[in-house]
Structure formats: structure tokens, C-alpha cells
């Protein structure tokens, strides 16, 4: 089946998270938002790709991760890994 959604890892009070979340909300892309302060497994997943840090926003498209990406970087990754998500 492949990638069906973008996984968006965030935490409360993160301005960069809020900015990217607004852009994602307006994009029409399917997104599952996960608060790393409420999900220890999610925090561990973020640490696994962010040099042991809980740097957010971290976004996964399939198994590929971007730490604190711009919307442009995220759209490029979606285009490469899951272009079907860009079709509206």
C-alpha cells in the first residue's frame, strides 16, 4: 500500500512546529500529528533521527525523516517518496 500519510512529530510551545503545522493544514496533505510529550515511543523515534535530541518538528514520509524542515524541503521529500499524496 505504501505511504498513506505524513507523520508530524511536535510538542506544545514549539513555534517552528506551529508554523509548519499551519502550512501542512493548508496543503491538503494527509497528516498524522503526534505530540512527543504524550507518546514516549514517538519521542524515541525522533531521537533516533535527530542525533539523540528531541528536535521538533520532525517529519517522516515513510522511513525517511526530516528534522525541522521547511515546507519546500518537505514537499520535495513527499514528491520523491510518496508523490501520490500530492495528487488532490
C-alpha positions as MATLAB code, in Angstrom:
seq = 'XXXXXXXXXXXXXXXXXXXXXXXXXXXXXXXXXXXXXXXXXXXXXXXXXXXXXXXXXXXXXXXXXXXXXXXXXXXXXXXXXXXXXXXX';
ca = [
       0.000    0.000    0.000;
       2.901    2.380    0.649;
       2.847    5.699    2.446;
      -0.655    6.899    3.316;
       0.177    9.935    5.458;
       2.887   12.254    6.682;
       3.876   11.743   10.303;
       4.356   15.108   12.010;
       6.081   14.989   15.412;
       5.688   18.107   17.543;
       5.437   19.400   21.119;
       3.430   22.200   22.761;
       5.059   25.626   22.783;
       7.188   24.966   19.699;
       6.904   27.946   17.347;
       8.567   26.109   14.456;
       6.051   23.284   14.918;
       3.131   25.716   14.834;
       4.426   27.382   11.682;
       4.907   24.097    9.813;
       1.580   22.777   11.127;
      -0.263   25.777    9.645;
       1.402   25.148    6.297;
       0.578   21.452    6.427;
      -3.026   22.166    7.379;
      -3.358   24.351    4.287;
      -1.637   21.861    1.990;
      -4.355   19.237    1.812;
      -1.802   16.513    2.559;
      -2.848   13.696    4.905;
      -1.053   14.293    8.205;
      -0.954   12.427   11.492;
       0.267   14.750   14.244;
       1.975   13.167   17.257;
       2.816   15.081   20.446;
       6.173   13.704   21.629;
       5.425   14.798   25.203;
       2.430   12.457   25.294;
       3.979    9.488   23.469;
       7.321    8.106   24.724;
       7.694    5.900   21.627;
       7.287    8.953   19.393;
       9.935   10.834   21.379;
      12.271    7.851   20.961;
      11.633    7.779   17.220;
      12.523   11.472   16.961;
      15.705   10.930   18.998;
      16.669    8.086   16.637;
      16.909   10.501   13.686;
      17.918   13.723   15.493;
      21.292   12.768   16.983;
      19.700   11.740   20.279;
      17.779   15.000   20.640;
      14.046   15.596   20.744;
      14.210   18.204   17.995;
      10.830   19.092   16.572;
       9.217   19.438   14.207;
      10.402   16.139   12.834;
       8.504   14.725    9.894;
       8.516   11.214    8.463;
       7.460   10.287    4.955;
       7.635    6.519    5.081;
      11.012    5.689    6.595;
      12.645    8.968    5.523;
      12.853   11.711    8.121;
      13.405   15.447    8.057;
      14.327   17.342   11.225;
      12.994   20.912   11.388;
      12.262   21.045    7.652;
      10.935   23.889    5.585;
       7.695   23.258    3.710;
       9.724   23.286    0.485;
      12.008   20.519    1.786;
       9.018   18.514    2.962;
       7.211   18.816   -0.377;
      10.382   17.695   -2.184;
      10.575   14.604    0.030;
       6.895   13.818   -0.492;
       7.421   14.198   -4.242;
      10.318   11.737   -4.122;
       8.924    9.196   -1.661;
       5.121    9.432   -1.957;
       4.094   11.524   -4.978;
       0.589   10.053   -4.834;
      -0.003   12.136   -1.679;
       0.391   15.308   -3.752;
      -2.493   14.348   -6.037;
      -5.648   16.075   -4.914;
];
